[in-house]
mmCIF file of C-alpha atoms in Angstrom:
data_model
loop_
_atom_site.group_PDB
_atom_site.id
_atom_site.type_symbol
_atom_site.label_atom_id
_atom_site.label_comp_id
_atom_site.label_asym_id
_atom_site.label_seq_id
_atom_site.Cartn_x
_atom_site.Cartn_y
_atom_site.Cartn_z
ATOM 1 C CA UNK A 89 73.282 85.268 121.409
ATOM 2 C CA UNK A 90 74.970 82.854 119.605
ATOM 3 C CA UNK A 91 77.022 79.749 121.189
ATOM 4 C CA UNK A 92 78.869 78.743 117.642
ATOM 5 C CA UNK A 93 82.393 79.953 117.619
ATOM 6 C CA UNK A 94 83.404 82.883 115.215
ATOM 7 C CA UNK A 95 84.972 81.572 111.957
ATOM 8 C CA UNK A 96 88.143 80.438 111.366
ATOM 9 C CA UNK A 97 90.031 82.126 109.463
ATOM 10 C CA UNK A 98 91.983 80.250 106.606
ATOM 11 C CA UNK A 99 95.279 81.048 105.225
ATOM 12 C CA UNK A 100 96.412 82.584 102.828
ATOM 13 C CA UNK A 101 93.473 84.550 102.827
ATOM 14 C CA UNK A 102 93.066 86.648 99.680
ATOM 15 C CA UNK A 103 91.213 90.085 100.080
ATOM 16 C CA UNK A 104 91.482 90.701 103.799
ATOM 17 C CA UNK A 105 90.076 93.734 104.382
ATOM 18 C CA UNK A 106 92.415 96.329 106.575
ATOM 19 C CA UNK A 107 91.370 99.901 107.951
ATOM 20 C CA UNK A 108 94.060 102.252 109.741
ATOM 21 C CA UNK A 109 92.543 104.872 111.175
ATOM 22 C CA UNK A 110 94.838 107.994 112.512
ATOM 23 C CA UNK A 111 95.309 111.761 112.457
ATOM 24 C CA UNK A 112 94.878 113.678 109.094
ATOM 25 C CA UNK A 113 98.264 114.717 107.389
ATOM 26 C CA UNK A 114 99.765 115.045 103.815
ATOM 27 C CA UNK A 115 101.910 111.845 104.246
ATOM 28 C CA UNK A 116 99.723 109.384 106.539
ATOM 29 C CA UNK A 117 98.652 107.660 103.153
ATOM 30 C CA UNK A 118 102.125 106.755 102.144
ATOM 31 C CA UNK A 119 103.204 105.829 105.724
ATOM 32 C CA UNK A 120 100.274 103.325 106.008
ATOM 33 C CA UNK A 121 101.123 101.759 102.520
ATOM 34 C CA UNK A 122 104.815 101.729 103.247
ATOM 35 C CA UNK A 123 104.650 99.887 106.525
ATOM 36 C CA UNK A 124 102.334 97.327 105.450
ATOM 37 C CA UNK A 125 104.415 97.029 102.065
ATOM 38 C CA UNK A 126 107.296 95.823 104.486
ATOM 39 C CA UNK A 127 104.456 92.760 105.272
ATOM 40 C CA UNK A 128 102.838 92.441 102.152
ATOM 41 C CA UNK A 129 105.393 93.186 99.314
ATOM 42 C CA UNK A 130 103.177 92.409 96.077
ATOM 43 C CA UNK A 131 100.245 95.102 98.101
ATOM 44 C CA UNK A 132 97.720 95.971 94.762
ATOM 45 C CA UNK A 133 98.422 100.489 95.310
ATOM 46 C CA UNK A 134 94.856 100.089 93.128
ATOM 47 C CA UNK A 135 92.548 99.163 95.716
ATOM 48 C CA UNK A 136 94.360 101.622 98.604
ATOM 49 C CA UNK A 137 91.102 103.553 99.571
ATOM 50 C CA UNK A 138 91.376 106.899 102.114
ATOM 51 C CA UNK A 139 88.601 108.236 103.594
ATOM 52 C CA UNK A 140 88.368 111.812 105.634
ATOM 53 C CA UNK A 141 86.507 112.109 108.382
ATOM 54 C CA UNK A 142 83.441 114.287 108.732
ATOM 55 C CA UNK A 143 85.559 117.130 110.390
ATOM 56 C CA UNK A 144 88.495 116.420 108.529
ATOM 57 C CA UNK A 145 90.858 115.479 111.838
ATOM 58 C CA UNK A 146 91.267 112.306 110.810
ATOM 59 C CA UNK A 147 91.887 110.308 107.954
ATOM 60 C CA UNK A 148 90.981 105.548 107.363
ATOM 61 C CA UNK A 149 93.437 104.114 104.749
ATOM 62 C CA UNK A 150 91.766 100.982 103.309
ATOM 63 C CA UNK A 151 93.335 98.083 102.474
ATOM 64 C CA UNK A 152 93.122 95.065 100.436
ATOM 65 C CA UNK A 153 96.186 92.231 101.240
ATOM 66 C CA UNK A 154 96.126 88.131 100.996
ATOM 67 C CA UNK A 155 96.827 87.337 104.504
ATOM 68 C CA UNK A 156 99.845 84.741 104.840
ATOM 69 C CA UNK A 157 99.091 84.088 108.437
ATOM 70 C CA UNK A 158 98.613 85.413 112.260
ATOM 71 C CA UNK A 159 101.879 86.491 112.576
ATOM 72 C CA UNK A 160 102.345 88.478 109.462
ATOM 73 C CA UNK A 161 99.215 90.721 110.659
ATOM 74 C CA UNK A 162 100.420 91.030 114.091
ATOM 75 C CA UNK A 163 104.102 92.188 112.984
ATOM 76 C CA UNK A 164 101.594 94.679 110.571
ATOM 77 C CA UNK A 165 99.621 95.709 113.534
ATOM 78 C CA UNK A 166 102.458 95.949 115.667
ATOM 79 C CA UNK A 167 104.371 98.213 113.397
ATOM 80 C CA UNK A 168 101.482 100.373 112.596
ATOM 81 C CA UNK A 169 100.744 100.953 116.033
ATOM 82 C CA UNK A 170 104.101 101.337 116.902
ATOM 83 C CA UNK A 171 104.538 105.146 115.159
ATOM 84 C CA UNK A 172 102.010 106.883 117.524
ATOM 85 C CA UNK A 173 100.873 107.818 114.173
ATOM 86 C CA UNK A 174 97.745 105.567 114.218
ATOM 87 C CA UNK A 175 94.840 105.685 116.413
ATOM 88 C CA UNK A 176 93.242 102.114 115.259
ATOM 89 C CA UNK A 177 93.666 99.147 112.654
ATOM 90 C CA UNK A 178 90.997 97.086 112.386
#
């Protein structure tokens, strides 16, 4: 195991990467890109990614923002997290 801390992260921080992981339904795309548009207003739709799972249950939304700072993606988590909607954000 390493003893070097893990790296800092810099802001703004163009092409953080952002996952939200939750149950499968028709609109969980467009609630995931219209919550974190309320964060990240200039959000490129282009490189919005979803992903089934295997058994189709659930569905990752994949996104591409430039980080402003801590607090912007803990208001984003927050949010997310906040609909019961979404299992995990990473």
């Amino acid at each position: 195991m390493s003893d070097q801390p893990a790296p800092k992260i810099e802001f703004p921080c163009p092409d953080y990467p952002i996952k939200v992981v939750g149950n499968n339904s028709k609109d969980f795309r467009g609630y995931v890109i219209e919550t974190v548009q309320n964060h990240v207003p200039d959000l490129d739709l282009t490189r919005v990614t979803v992903q089934e799972s295997r058994s189709g249950k659930y569905v990752s939304v994949r996104l591409w923002i430039t980080a402003q700072g801590e607090e912007q993606l803990e208001k984003m988590h927050k949010d997310l997290k906040s609909s019961g909607r979404v299992h995990t954000v990473l």
